[in-house]
Coordinates of C-alpha atoms and ligand atoms in Angstrom, one line a residue:
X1 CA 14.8 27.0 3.5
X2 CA 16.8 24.3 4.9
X3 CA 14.2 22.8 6.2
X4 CA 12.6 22.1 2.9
X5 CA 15.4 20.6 1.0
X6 CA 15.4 17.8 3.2
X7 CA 12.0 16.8 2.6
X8 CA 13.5 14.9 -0.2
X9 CA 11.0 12.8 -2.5
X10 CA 10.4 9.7 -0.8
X11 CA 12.6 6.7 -1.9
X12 CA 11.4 3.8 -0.4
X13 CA 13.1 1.5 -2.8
X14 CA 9.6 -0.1 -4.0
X15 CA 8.4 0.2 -7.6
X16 CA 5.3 2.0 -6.1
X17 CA 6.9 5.0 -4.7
X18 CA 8.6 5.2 -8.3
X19 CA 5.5 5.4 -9.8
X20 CA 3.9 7.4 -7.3
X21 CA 6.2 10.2 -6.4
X22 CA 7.7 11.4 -9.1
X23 CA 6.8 14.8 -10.5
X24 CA 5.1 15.6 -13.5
X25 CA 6.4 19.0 -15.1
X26 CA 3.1 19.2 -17.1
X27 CA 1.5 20.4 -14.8
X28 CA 1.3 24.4 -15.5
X29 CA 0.1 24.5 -18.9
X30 CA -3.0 26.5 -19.7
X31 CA -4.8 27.6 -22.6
X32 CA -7.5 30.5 -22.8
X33 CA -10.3 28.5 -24.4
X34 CA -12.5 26.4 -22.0
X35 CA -13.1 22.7 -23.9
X36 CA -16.5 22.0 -24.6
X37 CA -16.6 18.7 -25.6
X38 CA -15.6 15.6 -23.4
X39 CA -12.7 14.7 -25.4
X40 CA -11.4 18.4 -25.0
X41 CA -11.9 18.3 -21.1
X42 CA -10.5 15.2 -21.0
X43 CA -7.3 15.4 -23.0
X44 CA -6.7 19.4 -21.2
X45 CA -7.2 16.9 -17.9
X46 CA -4.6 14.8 -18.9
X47 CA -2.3 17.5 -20.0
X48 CA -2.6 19.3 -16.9
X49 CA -5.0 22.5 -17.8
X50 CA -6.1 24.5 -15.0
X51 CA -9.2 25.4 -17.3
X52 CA -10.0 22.5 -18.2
X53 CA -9.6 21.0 -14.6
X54 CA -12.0 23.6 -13.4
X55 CA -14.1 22.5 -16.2
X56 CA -14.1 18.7 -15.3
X57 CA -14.5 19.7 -11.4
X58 CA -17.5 21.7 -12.4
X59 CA -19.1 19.0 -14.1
X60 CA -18.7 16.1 -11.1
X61 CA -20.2 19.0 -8.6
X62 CA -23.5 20.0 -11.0
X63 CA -26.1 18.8 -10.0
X64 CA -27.6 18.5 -13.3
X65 CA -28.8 15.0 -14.9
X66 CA -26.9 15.7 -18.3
X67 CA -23.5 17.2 -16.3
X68 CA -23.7 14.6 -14.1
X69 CA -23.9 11.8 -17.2
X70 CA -20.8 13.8 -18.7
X71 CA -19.2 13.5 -15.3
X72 CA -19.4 9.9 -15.5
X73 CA -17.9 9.5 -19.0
X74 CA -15.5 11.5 -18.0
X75 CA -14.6 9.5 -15.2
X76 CA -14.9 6.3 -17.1
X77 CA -12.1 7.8 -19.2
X78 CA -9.6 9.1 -16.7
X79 CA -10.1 5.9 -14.4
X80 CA -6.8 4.6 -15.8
X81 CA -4.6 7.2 -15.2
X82 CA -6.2 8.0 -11.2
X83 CA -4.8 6.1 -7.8
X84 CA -1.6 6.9 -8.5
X85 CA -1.0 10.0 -6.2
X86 CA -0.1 9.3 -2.9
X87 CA -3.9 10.9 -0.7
X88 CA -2.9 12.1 2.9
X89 CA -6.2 13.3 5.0
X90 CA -5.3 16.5 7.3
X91 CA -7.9 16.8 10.0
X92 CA -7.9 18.7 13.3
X93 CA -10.2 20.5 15.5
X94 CA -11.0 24.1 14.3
X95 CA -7.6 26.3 14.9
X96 CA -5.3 23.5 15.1
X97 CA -3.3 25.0 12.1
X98 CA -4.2 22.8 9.3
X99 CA -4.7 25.4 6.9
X100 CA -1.2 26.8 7.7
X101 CA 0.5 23.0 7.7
X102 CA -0.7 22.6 4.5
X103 CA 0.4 26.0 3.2
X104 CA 3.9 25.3 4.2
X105 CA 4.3 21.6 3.8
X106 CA 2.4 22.0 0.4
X107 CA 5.6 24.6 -0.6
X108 CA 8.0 21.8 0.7
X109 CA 6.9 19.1 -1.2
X110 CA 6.7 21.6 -4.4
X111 CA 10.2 22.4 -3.5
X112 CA 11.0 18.4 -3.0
X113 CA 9.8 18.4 -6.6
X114 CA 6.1 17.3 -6.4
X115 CA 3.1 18.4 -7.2
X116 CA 0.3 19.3 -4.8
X117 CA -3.5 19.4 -5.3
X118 CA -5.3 20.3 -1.9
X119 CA -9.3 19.9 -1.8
X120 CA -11.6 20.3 1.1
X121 CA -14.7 18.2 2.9
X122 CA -16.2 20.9 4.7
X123 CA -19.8 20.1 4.7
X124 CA -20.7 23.1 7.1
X125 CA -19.7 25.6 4.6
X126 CA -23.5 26.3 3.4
X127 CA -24.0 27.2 7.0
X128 CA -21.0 29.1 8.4
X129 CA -21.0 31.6 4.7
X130 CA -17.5 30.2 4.1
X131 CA -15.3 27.1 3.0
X132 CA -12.1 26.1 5.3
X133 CA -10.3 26.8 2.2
X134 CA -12.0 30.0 1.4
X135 CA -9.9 31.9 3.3
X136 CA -7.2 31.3 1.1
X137 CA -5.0 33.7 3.1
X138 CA -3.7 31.1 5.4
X139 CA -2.8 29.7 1.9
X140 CA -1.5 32.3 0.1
X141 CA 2.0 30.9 -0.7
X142 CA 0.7 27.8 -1.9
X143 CA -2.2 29.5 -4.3
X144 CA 0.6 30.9 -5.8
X145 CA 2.6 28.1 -6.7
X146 CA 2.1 27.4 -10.3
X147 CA 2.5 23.3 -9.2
X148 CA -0.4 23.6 -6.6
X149 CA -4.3 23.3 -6.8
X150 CA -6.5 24.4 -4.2
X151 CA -10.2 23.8 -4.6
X152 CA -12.3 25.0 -2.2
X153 CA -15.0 22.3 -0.5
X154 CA -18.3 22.9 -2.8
X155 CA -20.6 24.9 -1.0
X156 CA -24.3 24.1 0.0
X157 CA -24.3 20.2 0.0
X158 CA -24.7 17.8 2.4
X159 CA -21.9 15.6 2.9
X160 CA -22.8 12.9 1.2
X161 CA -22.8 14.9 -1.4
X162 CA -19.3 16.8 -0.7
X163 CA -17.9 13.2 -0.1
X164 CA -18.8 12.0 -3.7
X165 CA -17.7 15.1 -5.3
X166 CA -14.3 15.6 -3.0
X167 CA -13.3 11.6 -4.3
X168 CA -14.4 12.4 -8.0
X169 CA -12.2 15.3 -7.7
X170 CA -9.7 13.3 -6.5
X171 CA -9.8 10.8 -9.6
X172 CA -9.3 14.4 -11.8
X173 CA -6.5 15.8 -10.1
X174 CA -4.8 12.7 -10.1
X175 CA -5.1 11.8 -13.9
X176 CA -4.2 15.6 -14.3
X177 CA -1.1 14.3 -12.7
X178 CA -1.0 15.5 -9.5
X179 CA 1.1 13.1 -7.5
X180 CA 0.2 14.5 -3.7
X181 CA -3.1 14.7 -2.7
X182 CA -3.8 17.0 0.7
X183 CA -7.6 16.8 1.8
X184 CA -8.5 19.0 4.9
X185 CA -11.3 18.8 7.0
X186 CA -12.4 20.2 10.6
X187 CA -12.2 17.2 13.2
X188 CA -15.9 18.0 14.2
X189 CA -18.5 15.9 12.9
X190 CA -18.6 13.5 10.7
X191 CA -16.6 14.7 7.9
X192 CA -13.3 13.0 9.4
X193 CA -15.0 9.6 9.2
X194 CA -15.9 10.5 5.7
X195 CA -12.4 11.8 4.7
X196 CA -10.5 8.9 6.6
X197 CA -12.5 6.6 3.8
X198 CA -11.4 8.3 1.1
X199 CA -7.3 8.6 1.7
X200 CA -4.5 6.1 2.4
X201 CA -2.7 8.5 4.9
X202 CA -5.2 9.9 8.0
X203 CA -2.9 12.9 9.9
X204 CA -5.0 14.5 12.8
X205 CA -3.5 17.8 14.0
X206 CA -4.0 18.2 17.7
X207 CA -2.3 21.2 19.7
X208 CA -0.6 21.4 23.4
X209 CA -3.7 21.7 25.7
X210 CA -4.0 23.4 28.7
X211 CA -3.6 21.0 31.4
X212 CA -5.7 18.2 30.0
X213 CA -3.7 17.4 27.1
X214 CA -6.2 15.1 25.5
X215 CA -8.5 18.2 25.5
X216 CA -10.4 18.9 22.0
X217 CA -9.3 15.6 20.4
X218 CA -12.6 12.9 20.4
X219 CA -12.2 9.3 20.6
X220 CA -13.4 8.9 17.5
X221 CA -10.7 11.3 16.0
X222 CA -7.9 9.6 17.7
X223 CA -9.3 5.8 16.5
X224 CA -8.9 7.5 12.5
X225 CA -5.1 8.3 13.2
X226 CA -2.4 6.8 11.3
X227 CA -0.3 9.9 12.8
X228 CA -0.7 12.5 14.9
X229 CA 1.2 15.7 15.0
X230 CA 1.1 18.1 17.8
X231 CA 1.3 21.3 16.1
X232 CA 2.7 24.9 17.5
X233 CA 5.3 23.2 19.3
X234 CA 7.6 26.8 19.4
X235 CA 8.4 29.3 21.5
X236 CA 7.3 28.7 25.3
X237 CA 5.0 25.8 23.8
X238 CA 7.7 23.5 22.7
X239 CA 7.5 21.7 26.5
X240 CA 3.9 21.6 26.7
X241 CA 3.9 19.8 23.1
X242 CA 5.9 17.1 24.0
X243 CA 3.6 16.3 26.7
X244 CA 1.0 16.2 24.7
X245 CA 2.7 13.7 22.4
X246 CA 3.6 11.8 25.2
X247 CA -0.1 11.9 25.8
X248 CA -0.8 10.9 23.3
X249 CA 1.3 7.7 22.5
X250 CA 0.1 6.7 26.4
X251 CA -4.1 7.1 24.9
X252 CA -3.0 5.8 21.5
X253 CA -1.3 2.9 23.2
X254 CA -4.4 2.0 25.6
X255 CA -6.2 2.1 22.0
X256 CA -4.7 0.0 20.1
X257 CA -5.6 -0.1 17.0
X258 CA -6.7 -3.3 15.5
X259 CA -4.1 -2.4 12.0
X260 CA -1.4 -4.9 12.8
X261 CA 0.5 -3.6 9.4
X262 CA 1.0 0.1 11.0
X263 CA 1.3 1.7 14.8
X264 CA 0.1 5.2 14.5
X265 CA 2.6 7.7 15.1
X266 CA 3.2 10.8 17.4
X267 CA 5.6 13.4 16.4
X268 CA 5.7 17.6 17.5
X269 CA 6.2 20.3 14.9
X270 CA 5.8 23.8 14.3
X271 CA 3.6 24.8 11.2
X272 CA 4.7 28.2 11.0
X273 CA 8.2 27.9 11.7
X274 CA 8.6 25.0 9.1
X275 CA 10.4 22.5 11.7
X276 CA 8.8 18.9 12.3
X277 CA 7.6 18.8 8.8
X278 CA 10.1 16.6 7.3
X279 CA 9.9 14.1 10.1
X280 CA 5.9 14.5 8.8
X281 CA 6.5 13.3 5.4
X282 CA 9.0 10.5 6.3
X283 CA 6.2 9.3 8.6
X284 CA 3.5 9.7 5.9
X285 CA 6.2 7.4 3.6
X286 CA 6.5 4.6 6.0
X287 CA 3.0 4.5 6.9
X288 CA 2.1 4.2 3.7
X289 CA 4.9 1.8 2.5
X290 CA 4.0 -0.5 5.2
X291 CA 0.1 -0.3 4.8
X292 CA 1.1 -1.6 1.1
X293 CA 3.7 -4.7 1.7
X294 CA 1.2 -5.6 4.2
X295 CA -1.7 -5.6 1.4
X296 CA -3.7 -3.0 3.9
X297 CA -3.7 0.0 1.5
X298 CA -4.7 -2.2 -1.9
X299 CA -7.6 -3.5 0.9
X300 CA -8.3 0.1 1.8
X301 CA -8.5 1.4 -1.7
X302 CA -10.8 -1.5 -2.5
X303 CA -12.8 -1.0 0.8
X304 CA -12.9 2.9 -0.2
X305 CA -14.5 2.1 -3.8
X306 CA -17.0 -0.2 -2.8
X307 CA -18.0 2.5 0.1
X308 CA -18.1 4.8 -2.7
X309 CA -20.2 2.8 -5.2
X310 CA -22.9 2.4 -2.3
X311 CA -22.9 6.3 -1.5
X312 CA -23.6 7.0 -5.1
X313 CA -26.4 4.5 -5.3
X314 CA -28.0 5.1 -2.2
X315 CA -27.9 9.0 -3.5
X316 CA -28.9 8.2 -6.7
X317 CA -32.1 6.1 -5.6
X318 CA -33.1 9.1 -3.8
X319 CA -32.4 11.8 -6.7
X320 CA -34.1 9.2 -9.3
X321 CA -37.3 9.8 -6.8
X322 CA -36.9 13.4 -6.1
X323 CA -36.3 13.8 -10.3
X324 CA -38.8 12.1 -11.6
X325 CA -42.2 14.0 -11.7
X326 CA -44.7 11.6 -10.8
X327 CA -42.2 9.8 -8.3
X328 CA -41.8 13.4 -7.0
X329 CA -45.1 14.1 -6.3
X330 CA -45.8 11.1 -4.4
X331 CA -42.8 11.4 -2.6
X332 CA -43.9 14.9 -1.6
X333 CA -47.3 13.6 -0.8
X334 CA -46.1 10.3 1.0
X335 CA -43.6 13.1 2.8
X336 CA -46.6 15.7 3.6
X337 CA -48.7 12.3 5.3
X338 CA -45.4 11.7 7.3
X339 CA -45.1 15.7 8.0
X340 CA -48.7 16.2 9.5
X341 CA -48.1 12.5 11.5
X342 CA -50.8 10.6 9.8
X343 CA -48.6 7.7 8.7
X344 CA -45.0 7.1 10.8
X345 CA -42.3 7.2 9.4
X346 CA -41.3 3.9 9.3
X347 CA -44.6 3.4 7.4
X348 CA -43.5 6.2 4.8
X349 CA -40.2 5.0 4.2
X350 CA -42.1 1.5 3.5
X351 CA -44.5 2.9 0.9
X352 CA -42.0 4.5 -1.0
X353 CA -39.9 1.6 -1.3
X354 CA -42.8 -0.4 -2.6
X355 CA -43.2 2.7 -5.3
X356 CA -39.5 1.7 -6.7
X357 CA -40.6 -2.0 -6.7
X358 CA -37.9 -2.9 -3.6
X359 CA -38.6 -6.5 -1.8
X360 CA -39.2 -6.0 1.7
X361 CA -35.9 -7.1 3.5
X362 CA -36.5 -10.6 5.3
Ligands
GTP401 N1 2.4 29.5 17.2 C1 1.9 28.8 16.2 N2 0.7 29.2 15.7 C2 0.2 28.5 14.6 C3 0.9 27.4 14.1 N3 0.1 27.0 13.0 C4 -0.9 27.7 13.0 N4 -0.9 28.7 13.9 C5 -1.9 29.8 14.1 O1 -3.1 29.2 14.6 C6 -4.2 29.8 14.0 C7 -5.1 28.9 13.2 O2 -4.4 28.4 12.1 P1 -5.1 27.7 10.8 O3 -4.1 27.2 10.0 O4 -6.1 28.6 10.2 O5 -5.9 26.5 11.6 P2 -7.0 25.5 10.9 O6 -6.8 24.3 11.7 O7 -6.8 25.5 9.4 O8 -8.3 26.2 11.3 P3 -9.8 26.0 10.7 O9 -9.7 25.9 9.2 O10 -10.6 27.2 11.2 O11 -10.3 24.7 11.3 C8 -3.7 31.0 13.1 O12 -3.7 32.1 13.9 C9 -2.3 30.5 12.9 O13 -1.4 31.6 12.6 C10 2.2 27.0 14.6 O14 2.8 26.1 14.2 N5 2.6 27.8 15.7
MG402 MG1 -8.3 25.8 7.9

């Protein structure tokens, strides 16, 4: 497609891009044996195994004490070799065509000569019987690509939990090589917030409305935005899209975003018709070059892992509680006095931070 081979690798003429963007032709490999050992998983990491990328993604989504120690070495090991992929966040109420962008973008960029991992936040999954990546129809193409990776949102957490997992998956795919990172999430909760902290490119797809233009897109969603992209601008829709862009620069405008180093962007294209999507990427590539001369991303990315650090404490006071059998008990207990209304609350919450030895906060 024409459209594709102008969605030409960025070149911003700064070393990062250099770094960042170019491809890694190791990729593809695969080998029949899955590693055992941490050493194994992570040098087949490194050299760009599939099983041993499923192996290392497994381990970071267990919930098991010992996995989870494993997942930490392995971490510890691959840390040097991760943030150097360029993360873009997709988000988008539910129909937008997200799933179908990233399909066909994901085949342009492959074509453009990266390579593209795509993971999921979708902490409704448990609930709704099905990941926004499960149906992988809508991403057929790109599931076929021997340069993508799709990995489905782990099912049955809660999103703190999807959120740790979906940025220590992020770490793998990266030292795997991956140098585009495409997470998706439904605009709908808070999964957006959560996803907007953990990329250095926020794209929310909004479509035409009917009428109120500003129609299915919160505040919230809009505040997140580094660009929006009015999707399904084809056929008899192409008018009605470029009012909703205008729209959307007028509310985007009246917001104005505190981020002096970048003004969000509004641009129209057509997901399945492949037109709009270069304009995309050059967006995505000046976004993020000006977030970094202006020192915002390396503050972002700092801001992200000291977000991250907290979430995994705060989840790991609570498992230590919940794990421990004694703890657990009196947890359940201190829970059951809360349950029946005896003690508040408040009161509960107290008690069991006096059980872990915490000072009371002045
Ligand atoms: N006309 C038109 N239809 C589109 C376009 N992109 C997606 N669609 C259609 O919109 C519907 C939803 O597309 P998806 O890609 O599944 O949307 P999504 O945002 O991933 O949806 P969820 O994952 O359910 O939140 C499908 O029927 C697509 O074929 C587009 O550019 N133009
Ligand atoms: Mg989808």
């Amino acid at each position: 497609m024409s459209h594709a081979r102008r969605l030409d690798p960025l070149v911003a003429g700064e070393g990062l891009h250099t770094v960042c963007f170019r491809s890694t032709p190791h990729v593809m490999s695969v080998t029949t044996k899955a590693p055992k050992s941490i050493e194994d998983i992570e040098s087949g990491v490194r050299a760009g195994d599939r099983v041993a990328l499923g192996r290392a993604i497994t381990l970071v989504e267990s919930t098991r004490p010992k996995d989870q120690a494993m997942a930490r070495d392995l971490l510890k090991r691959l840390m040097p070799d991760t943030g150097k992929a360029i993360r873009i966040g997709i988000s988008g109420v539910p129909g937008a065509g997200k799933s179908t962008l990233i399909d066909q973008f994901g085949l342009n960029l492959i074509q453009a000569g990266h390579t593209v991992a795509v993971l999921a936040v979708d902490p409704t999954s448990s609930r709704t019987g099905g990941s926004i990546l499960g149906d992988k129809t809508r991403m057929g193409r790109l599931a076929s690509e021997s340069e993508a990776f799709i990995r489905p949102s782990p099912a049955g957490s809660n999103l703190g939990g999807v959120t740790k997992t979906t940025r220590e998956t992020i770490a793998i795919v990266e030292a795997a090589g991956f140098d585009v990172v495409l997470v998706e999430t439904v605009g709908v909760g808070q999964s957006e917030t959560a996803v907007s902290n953990m990329v250095d490119v926020f794209v929310v797809v909004a479509i035409p409305g009917a009428g109120d233009e500003l129609q299915g897109i919160k505040r919230g969603l809009l505040e997140l935005a580094d660009i929006i992209a009015v999707n399904k601008a084809d056929s008899d829709n192409v008018e009605r899209a470029n009012r909703a862009a205008t729209e959307y620069r007028a509310a985007l405008h009246i917001l104005a975003s505190g981020n002096t180093a970048w003004q969000p962007a509004v641009l129209t294209m057509s997901a399945r018709d492949n037109t709009g999507l270069d304009t995309l990427w050059e967006k995505i590539g000046e976004c993020r070059s000006a977030l970094a001369e202006a020192g915002v991303l390396d503050e972002r990315r700092a801001e992200q892992a000291a977000t991250w650090m907290r979430e995994i404490f705060e989840q790991r006071l609570l498992a230590a509680f919940k794990g421990g059998r004694r703890a657990a008990r009196e947890y359940q207990d201190i829970e059951g006095q809360v349950r029946e209304g005896t003690i508040s609350p408040a009161e509960g919450a107290a008690a069991l931070a006096e059980l872990v030895g915490l000072e009371d906060p002045e």
